[in-house]
Tab-separated table of C-alpha atoms in Angstrom:
chain	number	residue	atom	x	y	z
C	1	MET	CA	0.000	0.000	0.000
C	2	ALA	CA	2.823	2.393	0.889
C	3	ASN	CA	4.492	1.666	-2.430
C	4	ASN	CA	1.290	2.523	-4.284
C	5	ASN	CA	0.952	5.802	-2.339
C	6	ASN	CA	4.539	6.741	-3.195
C	7	ASN	CA	3.884	5.962	-6.865
C	8	ASP	CA	0.747	8.140	-6.780
C	9	THR	CA	2.638	11.036	-5.170
C	10	ILE	CA	5.454	10.837	-7.718
C	11	GLY	CA	2.885	10.644	-10.521
C	12	ILE	CA	1.084	13.772	-9.293
C	13	ARG	CA	4.344	15.713	-9.013
C	14	MET	CA	5.406	14.581	-12.476
C	15	GLN	CA	2.002	15.592	-13.907
C	16	ASP	CA	2.228	19.048	-12.302
C	17	PHE	CA	5.773	19.582	-13.612
C	18	VAL	CA	4.916	18.514	-17.158
C	19	ASP	CA	1.710	20.592	-17.157
C	20	GLY	CA	3.721	23.648	-16.116
C	21	LEU	CA	6.249	22.999	-18.868
C	22	ASN	CA	3.439	22.693	-21.407
C	23	ALA	CA	1.968	26.007	-20.287
C	24	VAL	CA	5.260	27.650	-21.314
C	25	ILE	CA	5.805	25.709	-24.561
C	26	TRP	CA	2.176	25.922	-25.737
C	27	SER	CA	1.781	29.597	-24.930
C	28	PRO	CA	-0.317	31.716	-27.310
C	29	ALA	CA	2.929	32.542	-29.116
C	30	LEU	CA	3.253	28.981	-30.486
C	31	ILE	CA	-0.465	28.795	-31.347
C	32	TYR	CA	-0.247	31.925	-33.469
C	33	LEU	CA	3.151	30.956	-34.873
C	34	CYS	CA	1.610	27.763	-36.302
C	35	LEU	CA	-1.344	29.633	-37.802
C	36	GLY	CA	0.781	32.596	-38.909
C	37	ALA	CA	3.400	30.428	-40.628
C	38	GLY	CA	0.660	28.570	-42.493
C	39	LEU	CA	-0.949	31.809	-43.645
C	40	PHE	CA	2.405	33.286	-44.638
C	41	PHE	CA	3.446	30.276	-46.720
C	42	SER	CA	-0.043	30.021	-48.247
C	43	ILE	CA	0.204	33.594	-49.508
C	44	MET	CA	3.801	33.217	-50.707
C	45	THR	CA	3.003	30.021	-52.653
C	46	ARG	CA	-0.223	31.570	-53.973
C	47	PHE	CA	-2.167	28.890	-52.088
C	48	VAL	CA	-0.361	25.944	-53.642
C	49	GLN	CA	-2.585	23.642	-51.574
C	50	VAL	CA	-5.519	24.710	-53.784
C	51	ARG	CA	-3.862	25.411	-57.140
C	52	GLN	CA	-2.015	22.094	-57.319
C	53	LEU	CA	-4.714	19.854	-55.865
C	54	ALA	CA	-5.144	17.843	-59.080
C	55	GLU	CA	-1.377	17.387	-59.389
C	56	MET	CA	-1.207	16.149	-55.798
C	57	ALA	CA	-3.732	13.424	-56.604
C	58	ARG	CA	-1.878	12.468	-59.816
C	59	LEU	CA	1.445	12.136	-58.018
C	60	LEU	CA	-0.017	9.704	-55.489
C	61	VAL	CA	-0.274	6.951	-58.110
C	62	THR	CA	2.936	7.663	-60.028
C	63	GLY	CA	6.576	7.087	-59.186
C	64	HIS	CA	8.480	4.043	-58.074
C	65	SER	CA	10.763	2.816	-55.338
C	66	SER	CA	14.454	2.019	-55.701
C	67	ALA	CA	17.150	0.191	-53.768
C	68	LYS	CA	17.887	3.435	-51.918
C	69	GLY	CA	14.490	5.087	-51.727
C	70	ILE	CA	10.796	4.306	-51.345
C	71	SER	CA	8.007	5.329	-53.735
C	72	SER	CA	5.980	8.526	-53.327
C	73	PHE	CA	2.986	6.466	-52.212
C	74	GLN	CA	5.072	4.557	-49.672
C	75	ALA	CA	6.514	7.841	-48.401
C	76	LEU	CA	2.952	9.154	-48.158
C	77	THR	CA	1.832	6.133	-46.115
C	78	VAL	CA	4.891	6.324	-43.839
C	79	SER	CA	4.127	10.011	-43.365
C	80	LEU	CA	0.409	9.307	-42.879
C	81	SER	CA	1.272	6.620	-40.354
C	82	GLY	CA	2.826	9.440	-38.330
C	83	ARG	CA	-0.089	11.796	-38.969
C	84	VAL	CA	-3.033	9.381	-38.681
C	85	GLY	CA	-2.829	8.169	-35.117
C	86	THR	CA	-4.393	8.691	-31.718
C	87	GLY	CA	-4.744	12.398	-32.489
C	88	ASN	CA	-7.457	11.529	-35.013
C	89	ILE	CA	-9.540	9.620	-32.467
C	90	ALA	CA	-8.600	10.570	-28.911
C	91	GLY	CA	-7.106	13.949	-29.902
C	92	VAL	CA	-10.281	15.150	-31.607
C	93	ALA	CA	-12.280	14.071	-28.557
C	94	ALA	CA	-9.926	16.062	-26.313
C	95	ALA	CA	-10.213	19.140	-28.546
C	96	ILE	CA	-14.014	19.017	-28.276
C	97	GLY	CA	-13.988	18.075	-24.599
C	98	PHE	CA	-11.764	20.972	-23.538
C	99	GLY	CA	-12.274	23.494	-26.348
C	100	GLY	CA	-15.879	22.923	-27.349
C	101	PRO	CA	-17.245	22.126	-30.842
C	102	GLY	CA	-15.617	25.301	-32.211
C	103	ALA	CA	-12.194	23.689	-31.765
C	104	VAL	CA	-13.030	21.518	-34.807
C	105	PHE	CA	-13.081	24.630	-37.020
C	106	TRP	CA	-9.614	25.589	-35.827
C	107	MET	CA	-8.398	22.053	-36.557
C	108	TRP	CA	-9.672	22.535	-40.118
C	109	MET	CA	-8.008	25.933	-40.338
C	110	VAL	CA	-4.621	24.680	-39.156
C	111	ALA	CA	-4.905	21.837	-41.708
C	112	PHE	CA	-5.757	24.122	-44.626
C	113	LEU	CA	-3.020	26.621	-43.845
C	114	GLY	CA	-0.665	23.897	-42.633
C	115	ALA	CA	-0.769	22.183	-46.027
C	116	ALA	CA	1.324	25.066	-47.400
C	117	THR	CA	3.746	24.745	-44.469
C	118	SER	CA	3.956	21.017	-45.178
C	119	TYR	CA	4.799	21.708	-48.828
C	120	ILE	CA	7.654	24.010	-47.782
C	121	GLU	CA	9.195	21.737	-45.134
C	122	CYS	CA	8.843	18.510	-47.160
C	123	THR	CA	10.286	20.077	-50.314
C	124	LEU	CA	13.227	21.275	-48.217
C	125	GLY	CA	13.593	17.715	-46.946
C	126	GLN	CA	13.914	16.493	-50.536
C	127	ILE	CA	16.221	19.277	-51.716
C	128	TYR	CA	18.777	18.699	-48.974
C	129	LYS	CA	18.501	14.911	-48.561
C	130	GLU	CA	21.545	12.646	-48.504
C	131	GLU	CA	22.403	9.045	-49.195
C	132	PHE	CA	23.618	7.432	-45.966
C	133	GLU	CA	24.375	3.723	-45.517
C	134	GLY	CA	22.544	2.864	-48.736
C	135	GLN	CA	19.326	4.795	-47.912
C	136	TYR	CA	17.998	8.290	-48.502
C	137	ARG	CA	17.918	10.369	-45.345
C	138	GLY	CA	16.719	13.899	-44.749
C	139	GLY	CA	14.665	16.160	-42.521
C	140	PRO	CA	14.848	19.458	-40.616
C	141	ALA	CA	18.288	18.772	-39.095
C	142	TYR	CA	19.707	18.250	-42.601
C	143	TYR	CA	18.079	21.287	-44.225
C	144	ILE	CA	18.752	23.578	-41.270
C	145	GLU	CA	22.468	22.758	-41.420
C	146	LYS	CA	22.794	23.001	-45.205
C	147	ALA	CA	20.571	26.019	-45.821
C	148	THR	CA	21.609	28.169	-42.859
C	149	GLY	CA	25.054	26.827	-41.940
C	150	GLN	CA	23.965	26.735	-38.282
C	151	THR	CA	25.124	23.247	-37.340
C	152	TRP	CA	24.459	23.830	-33.636
C	153	TYR	CA	20.790	24.542	-34.371
C	154	ALA	CA	20.539	21.407	-36.524
C	155	TRP	CA	22.075	19.357	-33.715
C	156	LEU	CA	19.605	20.861	-31.252
C	157	PHE	CA	16.676	19.865	-33.457
C	158	ALA	CA	18.068	16.346	-33.961
C	159	ILE	CA	18.564	15.776	-30.230
C	160	VAL	CA	15.130	17.178	-29.327
C	161	THR	CA	13.526	15.013	-32.031
C	162	ILE	CA	15.247	11.856	-30.803
C	163	ILE	CA	13.987	12.567	-27.271
C	164	ALA	CA	10.484	13.492	-28.473
C	165	CYS	CA	9.981	10.622	-30.929
C	166	GLY	CA	11.994	8.062	-29.028
C	167	ILE	CA	10.796	8.724	-25.467
C	168	LEU	CA	7.982	11.273	-25.071
C	169	MET	CA	5.553	10.561	-27.914
C	170	PRO	CA	5.301	6.762	-28.411
C	171	GLY	CA	3.578	6.485	-25.028
C	172	VAL	CA	0.721	8.733	-26.193
C	173	GLN	CA	-0.108	6.350	-29.015
C	174	SER	CA	0.242	3.138	-27.010
C	175	ASN	CA	-1.681	4.641	-24.087
C	176	SER	CA	-4.713	5.253	-26.294
C	177	ILE	CA	-4.491	1.690	-27.614
C	178	GLY	CA	-4.381	0.346	-24.058
C	179	ASN	CA	-7.341	2.492	-22.968
C	180	ALA	CA	-9.432	1.482	-25.985
C	181	VAL	CA	-8.739	-2.227	-25.481
C	182	ASP	CA	-9.454	-1.905	-21.757
C	183	ILE	CA	-12.831	-0.272	-22.460
C	184	ALA	CA	-13.722	-2.874	-25.087
C	185	PHE	CA	-12.434	-6.053	-23.442
C	186	GLY	CA	-10.906	-5.237	-20.037
C	187	ALA	CA	-13.843	-5.950	-17.692
C	188	GLY	CA	-11.964	-4.063	-14.938
C	189	GLN	CA	-9.481	-6.836	-14.161
C	190	THR	CA	-6.272	-5.564	-12.504
C	191	PHE	CA	-3.167	-6.804	-10.704
C	192	ASN	CA	-0.494	-5.231	-8.500
C	193	SER	CA	3.042	-4.586	-9.805
C	194	VAL	CA	6.094	-2.449	-9.119
C	195	LEU	CA	4.395	0.275	-11.205
C	196	GLY	CA	1.274	0.120	-9.034
C	197	GLU	CA	-2.098	-1.364	-9.907
C	198	LEU	CA	-2.244	-2.232	-13.626
C	199	SER	CA	-4.984	-3.383	-15.964
C	200	VAL	CA	-4.636	-6.954	-17.220
C	201	ALA	CA	-5.976	-5.981	-20.671
C	202	LYS	CA	-3.559	-3.048	-20.962
C	203	SER	CA	-0.587	-5.150	-19.900
C	204	LEU	CA	-1.325	-7.949	-22.374
C	205	THR	CA	-1.887	-5.356	-25.087
C	206	GLY	CA	1.462	-3.755	-24.261
C	207	VAL	CA	3.269	-7.089	-24.639
C	208	LEU	CA	1.609	-7.670	-28.043
C	209	ILE	CA	2.481	-4.153	-29.240
C	210	VAL	CA	6.159	-4.343	-28.323
C	211	PHE	CA	6.485	-7.799	-29.900
C	212	MET	CA	5.100	-6.533	-33.227
C	213	LEU	CA	7.066	-3.290	-32.925
C	214	GLY	CA	10.350	-5.095	-32.395
C	215	PHE	CA	9.748	-7.417	-35.352
C	216	ILE	CA	9.139	-4.509	-37.744
C	217	ILE	CA	11.696	-1.915	-36.614
C	218	PHE	CA	14.509	-4.460	-36.594
C	219	GLY	CA	13.664	-5.008	-40.282
C	220	GLY	CA	14.528	-1.431	-41.299
C	221	VAL	CA	12.707	1.307	-43.235
C	222	LYS	CA	11.717	-1.008	-46.089
C	223	ARG	CA	9.759	-3.246	-43.721
C	224	ILE	CA	8.130	-0.176	-42.150
C	225	ALA	CA	7.150	1.149	-45.603
C	226	HIS	CA	5.747	-2.205	-46.793
C	227	PHE	CA	3.679	-2.579	-43.621
C	228	THR	CA	2.248	0.937	-43.647
C	229	GLN	CA	1.386	0.994	-47.372
C	230	PHE	CA	-1.192	-1.755	-46.774
C	231	VAL	CA	-2.422	-1.042	-43.260
C	232	VAL	CA	-2.846	2.761	-43.348
C	233	PRO	CA	-5.089	3.057	-46.459
C	234	PHE	CA	-7.218	0.058	-45.419
C	235	MET	CA	-7.866	1.283	-41.868
C	236	ALA	CA	-8.382	4.915	-42.866
C	237	LEU	CA	-10.922	3.921	-45.536
C	238	SER	CA	-12.740	1.539	-43.168
C	239	TYR	CA	-12.910	4.225	-40.493
C	240	ILE	CA	-14.238	6.865	-42.891
C	241	ILE	CA	-16.878	4.428	-44.254
C	242	LEU	CA	-18.077	3.736	-40.710
C	243	ALA	CA	-18.256	7.464	-39.983
C	244	CYS	CA	-20.191	8.107	-43.199
C	245	THR	CA	-22.648	5.361	-42.196
C	246	ILE	CA	-23.278	7.004	-38.825
C	247	ILE	CA	-23.610	10.439	-40.450
C	248	ALA	CA	-26.044	9.022	-43.058
C	249	LEU	CA	-28.204	7.520	-40.297
C	250	ASN	CA	-28.394	10.982	-38.686
C	251	ILE	CA	-28.196	13.117	-41.836
C	252	GLU	CA	-30.955	15.468	-40.688
C	253	GLN	CA	-28.653	16.678	-37.896
C	254	LEU	CA	-25.702	17.534	-40.151
C	255	PRO	CA	-26.678	21.179	-40.941
C	256	ALA	CA	-27.124	21.896	-37.233
C	257	ILE	CA	-23.722	20.338	-36.450
C	258	PHE	CA	-22.000	22.521	-39.080
C	259	SER	CA	-23.766	25.571	-37.676
C	260	MET	CA	-22.701	24.684	-34.131
C	261	ILE	CA	-19.059	24.235	-35.163
C	262	MET	CA	-18.963	27.542	-37.024
C	263	SER	CA	-20.783	29.587	-34.384
C	264	ASP	CA	-18.757	28.124	-31.525
C	265	ALA	CA	-15.503	28.853	-33.380
C	266	PHE	CA	-16.058	32.609	-32.977
C	267	THR	CA	-18.296	32.760	-29.908
C	268	PRO	CA	-16.819	29.738	-28.144
C	269	MET	CA	-18.563	28.195	-25.165
C	270	ALA	CA	-15.193	27.270	-23.634
C	271	GLY	CA	-13.637	30.679	-24.317
C	272	VAL	CA	-11.675	32.020	-27.282
C	273	GLY	CA	-8.345	30.765	-25.962
C	274	ALA	CA	-9.687	27.278	-25.290
C	275	ALA	CA	-11.290	26.795	-28.734
C	276	ILE	CA	-8.344	28.133	-30.735
C	277	GLY	CA	-5.718	26.681	-28.409
C	278	TRP	CA	-7.113	23.162	-28.287
C	279	GLY	CA	-8.010	23.197	-31.995
C	280	VAL	CA	-4.520	24.266	-33.060
C	281	LYS	CA	-2.721	22.057	-30.513
C	282	ARG	CA	-4.604	18.915	-31.491
C	283	GLY	CA	-4.530	19.925	-35.156
C	284	VAL	CA	-0.735	20.224	-35.115
C	285	TYR	CA	-0.474	16.997	-33.118
C	286	SER	CA	-2.633	15.211	-35.658
C	287	ASN	CA	-1.507	16.499	-39.068
C	288	GLU	CA	2.038	17.450	-37.975
C	289	ALA	CA	2.215	20.393	-40.392
C	290	GLY	CA	5.114	22.548	-39.250
C	291	GLN	CA	6.195	20.044	-36.632
C	292	GLY	CA	9.023	18.688	-38.785
C	293	MET	CA	7.967	15.034	-38.972
C	294	GLY	CA	6.729	14.853	-42.560
C	295	PRO	CA	10.075	15.864	-44.127
C	296	HIS	CA	11.751	12.731	-42.775
C	297	ALA	CA	9.499	10.367	-44.731
C	298	GLY	CA	9.309	12.787	-47.663
C	299	ALA	CA	13.084	12.829	-48.020
C	300	ALA	CA	13.154	9.024	-48.336
C	301	ALA	CA	11.018	9.081	-51.500
C	302	GLU	CA	12.422	8.385	-54.970
C	303	VAL	CA	11.131	11.290	-57.108
C	304	ARG	CA	12.179	13.201	-60.210
C	305	HIS	CA	11.800	16.656	-58.632
C	306	PRO	CA	11.786	17.793	-54.958
C	307	ALA	CA	8.526	19.725	-55.380
C	308	GLN	CA	6.688	16.513	-56.241
C	309	GLN	CA	7.069	15.039	-52.786
C	310	GLY	CA	6.294	18.414	-51.233
C	311	LEU	CA	2.939	18.356	-53.011
C	312	VAL	CA	2.238	14.768	-51.987
C	313	GLN	CA	2.964	15.566	-48.348
C	314	ALA	CA	0.741	18.655	-48.496
C	315	PHE	CA	-2.099	16.379	-49.611
C	316	ALA	CA	-1.383	14.113	-46.621
C	317	VAL	CA	-2.471	16.952	-44.321
C	318	TYR	CA	-5.872	16.998	-46.042
C	319	ILE	CA	-6.274	13.234	-45.707
C	320	ASP	CA	-5.424	13.373	-42.031
C	321	THR	CA	-7.483	16.301	-40.790
C	322	LEU	CA	-10.187	17.051	-43.355
C	323	PHE	CA	-11.087	13.368	-43.779
C	324	VAL	CA	-10.147	11.280	-40.734
C	325	CYS	CA	-10.350	13.942	-38.001
C	326	SER	CA	-13.603	15.299	-39.433
C	327	ALA	CA	-15.031	11.769	-39.438
C	328	THR	CA	-14.354	11.493	-35.704
C	329	ALA	CA	-15.690	14.985	-34.951
C	330	PHE	CA	-18.974	14.429	-36.804
C	331	MET	CA	-19.551	11.057	-35.112
C	332	ILE	CA	-19.025	12.570	-31.653
C	333	LEU	CA	-21.091	15.713	-32.250
C	334	ILE	CA	-23.967	14.052	-34.125
C	335	THR	CA	-24.447	11.439	-31.404
C	336	GLY	CA	-23.872	13.949	-28.594
C	337	ALA	CA	-21.296	11.640	-27.014
C	338	TYR	CA	-19.224	14.369	-25.375
C	339	ASN	CA	-18.895	16.786	-22.484
C	340	VAL	CA	-17.246	20.215	-22.518
C	341	HIS	CA	-15.100	20.954	-19.482
C	342	GLY	CA	-15.373	24.336	-17.815
C	343	PRO	CA	-13.318	25.923	-15.017
C	344	GLY	CA	-12.198	23.488	-12.315
C	345	ASP	CA	-14.464	20.451	-12.107
C	346	THR	CA	-17.456	22.096	-13.802
C	347	PHE	CA	-18.962	21.215	-17.174
C	348	LEU	CA	-20.300	23.653	-19.747
C	349	VAL	CA	-21.959	20.766	-21.592
C	350	SER	CA	-22.740	17.462	-19.891
C	351	ASN	CA	-24.165	14.829	-22.230
C	352	ILE	CA	-22.477	11.687	-20.891
C	353	ALA	CA	-21.004	10.410	-17.636
C	354	ALA	CA	-18.578	12.889	-16.053
C	355	ASP	CA	-15.963	10.228	-15.335
C	356	ILE	CA	-15.426	9.426	-19.033
C	357	ALA	CA	-12.019	10.926	-19.876
C	358	ALA	CA	-11.804	13.371	-22.787
C	359	ASN	CA	-8.091	12.555	-23.211
C	360	SER	CA	-8.965	9.054	-24.400
C	361	PRO	CA	-10.855	7.239	-27.177
C	362	ALA	CA	-13.907	6.876	-24.892
C	363	TYR	CA	-15.978	9.663	-26.562
C	364	THR	CA	-15.445	8.098	-29.988
C	365	GLN	CA	-16.249	4.610	-28.736
C	366	ALA	CA	-19.397	5.888	-27.035
C	367	ALA	CA	-20.451	7.658	-30.254
C	368	VAL	CA	-20.157	4.530	-32.402
C	369	GLU	CA	-21.627	2.297	-29.699
C	370	SER	CA	-24.725	4.507	-29.414
C	371	VAL	CA	-25.568	3.944	-33.087
C	372	LEU	CA	-24.168	0.430	-33.600
C	373	PRO	CA	-24.408	-1.398	-30.240
C	374	GLY	CA	-21.761	-4.061	-29.812
C	375	VAL	CA	-19.663	-2.622	-32.666
C	376	GLY	CA	-18.351	0.691	-31.358
C	377	ASN	CA	-15.983	-0.400	-28.606
C	378	PRO	CA	-14.193	-3.217	-30.476
C	379	PHE	CA	-14.095	-1.423	-33.843
C	380	VAL	CA	-12.614	1.794	-32.454
C	381	ALA	CA	-10.173	-0.263	-30.392
C	382	MET	CA	-9.058	-2.094	-33.550
C	383	ALA	CA	-8.840	1.119	-35.613
C	384	LEU	CA	-6.890	2.846	-32.877
C	385	PHE	CA	-4.568	-0.138	-32.568
C	386	PHE	CA	-3.498	0.074	-36.204
C	387	PHE	CA	-3.540	3.889	-36.443
C	388	SER	CA	-1.470	4.312	-33.312
C	389	PHE	CA	0.815	1.351	-33.960
C	390	THR	CA	1.808	2.678	-37.382
C	391	THR	CA	2.375	6.093	-35.788
C	392	ILE	CA	4.838	4.528	-33.342
C	393	LEU	CA	6.628	3.021	-36.365
C	394	ALA	CA	6.836	6.477	-37.921
C	395	TYR	CA	8.184	7.931	-34.681
C	396	TYR	CA	10.897	5.295	-34.608
C	397	TYR	CA	11.854	6.017	-38.228
C	398	ILE	CA	12.050	9.760	-37.521
C	399	ALA	CA	14.186	9.238	-34.423
C	400	GLU	CA	16.447	6.841	-36.335
C	401	THR	CA	16.896	9.378	-39.141
C	402	ASN	CA	18.106	11.932	-36.616
C	403	VAL	CA	20.457	9.374	-35.072
C	404	SER	CA	21.840	8.870	-38.595
C	405	TYR	CA	22.301	12.635	-38.833
C	406	LEU	CA	24.357	12.669	-35.622
C	407	GLN	CA	26.392	9.665	-36.783
C	408	ARG	CA	27.614	11.661	-39.772
C	409	HIS	CA	29.707	13.579	-37.244
C	410	VAL	CA	30.098	11.230	-34.267
C	411	LYS	CA	30.618	7.499	-34.743
C	412	LEU	CA	28.883	5.854	-31.800
C	413	LYS	CA	28.361	2.109	-32.151
C	414	GLY	CA	25.143	0.647	-30.832
C	415	LEU	CA	23.222	3.952	-30.866
C	416	LYS	CA	20.473	2.621	-33.137
C	417	LEU	CA	20.133	-0.545	-31.081
C	418	LEU	CA	19.789	1.596	-27.956
C	419	LEU	CA	17.134	3.700	-29.704
C	420	LYS	CA	15.127	0.571	-30.601
C	421	LEU	CA	15.184	-0.589	-26.987
C	422	VAL	CA	14.205	2.853	-25.648
C	423	VAL	CA	11.258	3.148	-28.077
C	424	ILE	CA	10.062	-0.331	-27.088
C	425	ALA	CA	10.342	0.494	-23.367
C	426	SER	CA	8.563	3.851	-23.805
C	427	THR	CA	5.774	2.169	-25.739
C	428	LEU	CA	5.260	-0.510	-23.094
C	429	TYR	CA	5.277	2.030	-20.253
C	430	GLY	CA	2.825	4.311	-22.059
C	431	THR	CA	0.387	1.456	-22.650
C	432	VAL	CA	-0.159	0.776	-18.954
C	433	LYS	CA	0.044	4.280	-17.417
C	434	THR	CA	-2.486	7.116	-17.131
C	435	ALA	CA	-3.680	9.085	-20.136
C	436	ASN	CA	-3.152	12.611	-18.783
C	437	LEU	CA	0.579	12.166	-18.164
C	438	ALA	CA	1.098	10.425	-21.512
C	439	TRP	CA	-0.613	13.233	-23.419
C	440	ALA	CA	1.211	15.916	-21.457
C	441	LEU	CA	4.611	14.356	-22.252
C	442	GLY	CA	3.614	14.055	-25.914
C	443	ASP	CA	2.586	17.722	-25.989
C	444	VAL	CA	6.041	18.690	-24.705
C	445	GLY	CA	7.668	16.777	-27.568
C	446	VAL	CA	5.335	18.162	-30.236
C	447	GLY	CA	5.660	21.721	-28.971
C	448	LEU	CA	9.458	21.723	-28.835
C	449	MET	CA	9.737	20.277	-32.360
C	450	ALA	CA	7.222	22.792	-33.725
C	451	TRP	CA	9.087	25.755	-32.193
C	452	LEU	CA	12.438	24.659	-33.606
C	453	ASN	CA	11.196	23.576	-37.043
C	454	ILE	CA	8.915	26.530	-37.850
C	455	THR	CA	11.577	28.989	-36.719
C	456	GLY	CA	14.115	27.126	-38.881
C	457	ILE	CA	12.049	27.126	-42.080
C	458	ILE	CA	11.193	30.823	-41.683
C	459	ILE	CA	14.932	31.592	-41.389
C	460	ILE	CA	15.638	29.433	-44.460
C	461	PHE	CA	12.869	31.175	-46.390
C	462	PHE	CA	14.359	34.589	-45.857
C	463	ILE	CA	17.904	33.369	-46.579
C	464	ALA	CA	17.392	31.580	-49.879
C	465	LYS	CA	13.740	30.626	-50.535
C	466	PRO	CA	14.808	27.219	-51.921
C	467	ALA	CA	11.363	25.606	-51.680
C	468	MET	CA	9.813	28.554	-53.528
C	469	LYS	CA	12.437	28.302	-56.254
C	470	ALA	CA	11.730	24.580	-56.569
C	471	LEU	CA	7.988	25.256	-56.903
C	472	LYS	CA	8.509	27.873	-59.600
C	473	ASP	CA	10.861	25.549	-61.491
C	474	TYR	CA	8.398	22.668	-61.264
C	475	GLU	CA	5.485	24.770	-62.481
C	476	CYS	CA	7.551	26.020	-65.423
C	477	GLN	CA	8.233	22.408	-66.417
C	478	GLN	CA	4.538	21.656	-65.945
C	479	LYS	CA	3.616	24.402	-68.413
C	480	ALA	CA	6.243	23.158	-70.856
C	481	LYS	CA	4.701	19.659	-70.522
C	482	VAL	CA	8.080	17.980	-70.171
C	483	LYS	CA	8.075	14.194	-70.315
C	484	LYS	CA	10.806	13.791	-67.717
C	485	TYR	CA	11.212	16.312	-64.893
C	486	SER	CA	14.684	17.386	-63.793
C	487	PHE	CA	16.126	19.560	-61.037
C	488	ASN	CA	19.291	21.637	-61.336
C	489	PRO	CA	20.013	23.363	-57.974
C	490	LYS	CA	22.966	25.365	-59.319
C	491	ALA	CA	20.865	26.961	-62.056
C	492	LEU	CA	18.318	27.994	-59.439
C	493	GLY	CA	20.939	29.434	-57.088
C	494	ILE	CA	20.420	26.729	-54.450
C	495	LYS	CA	23.629	25.755	-52.660
C	496	ASN	CA	24.549	22.536	-50.822
C	497	ALA	CA	21.906	20.408	-52.564
C	498	ASP	CA	24.674	17.913	-53.344
C	499	PHE	CA	22.481	14.878	-54.011
C	500	TRP	CA	20.430	16.619	-56.694
C	501	GLN	CA	23.396	18.366	-58.259
C	502	GLN	CA	25.257	15.087	-58.649
C	503	ARG	CA	22.184	13.440	-60.167
C	504	PHE	CA	21.693	16.302	-62.619
C	505	ASN	CA	25.357	16.283	-63.635
C	506	LYS	CA	25.301	12.512	-64.148
C	507	GLU	CA	22.144	12.593	-66.257
C	508	SER	CA	23.477	15.504	-68.328
C	509	ALA	CA	26.712	13.589	-69.004
C	510	GLU	CA	24.745	10.543	-70.164
C	511	LYS	CA	22.733	12.473	-72.757
């Protein structure tokens, strides 16, 4: 009993510390930086996320993989595996539960504007990618170093990303899986351990997750890409079909739901700060635009021009938020399976039991269960399992890419093996522990990465505008209707894009 009390006390102190840290990281400055960067890049690219929508769709089904790189579609699914995760199910519920229905509008807004940010960061990832140990590698650490010359800043991003993706964020995903399985199949069975009282269902789920995780990540990026290219589209489509079924059964309520979302976005029941803050926070967590995750998968793609993968990754933001997140939001709001938290322990809206946690998949499970009894709990648990599991795979890949970046300078044997073990341990721990602490730790990781990455790409924009030059070059070749796209960094005044310059020189010599 004393051991359990000590664990509870430590847990409370840890929660308070992490919450305080989040209050600093997720201050209004970061909220408006995310929105402002998206608006800025949308204007500068002349709203590329709208103008090039047809080209985005075309690029999804073209391209091929190689011995060194994966195809555009595989890169999309690896990226989507990082975007489509617990944020689409539990994160949307939390946004509504703490920010009110209006938070959904701000999730849409951060997705629309964030698509332009995603184009910029993912094109930069392609421009400055490298070949390392027989694979393409790239991401913010690479483009920050090469475009700005600030190696210390690149190192800072790499280290923060390894900590965030290797330690802080996997637990968020596995925690939601554990909670969903416990709700669906747990029956309240527990046992005592050194970590305190644990759920039997969560513990067994954690063992299954880490076994599958170990099998895949020890197989390398190719195994991750092959797994995600089948699982992600299948589960996303199944989830959207289910949501459409529920919406169709309650279609008469849809206009009122739209009206509620729009009105609450500007006269929010939970307050302006709550609606915008929770909408942007969960929007960034879900679609990752500006966070710096997408460029890692985007850089691994085998493409003819850097802008192509930038466009594909911009489309990924739409798939994540406008499709999957919206599906969750409509199911919750149409069925009324939510509460809205007010100050302290009060509720501004109280539709369901007060003890149902908003920081969990419970709202979504309750929504589906209310329409399709006996289906909601297990289906959402299964969907969340695959969504969140593939997100953990993406986190591992991102952390590994940043380890590879550090190993360009410092040769440390066993670092990748250590990373694999840390990710597995973090995932297992997150599965069995409380949701609030898991989400709070994840928010710290997301917030730190967003601060560093958005600041970095704004600096790069004003130094050289390489992603803008790539877009202009690509659109010129589009107008000329070239049969085979090419990219010549030197002609565009882009320095240190060594991979692309060598490819261009080689292809020119072969003509």
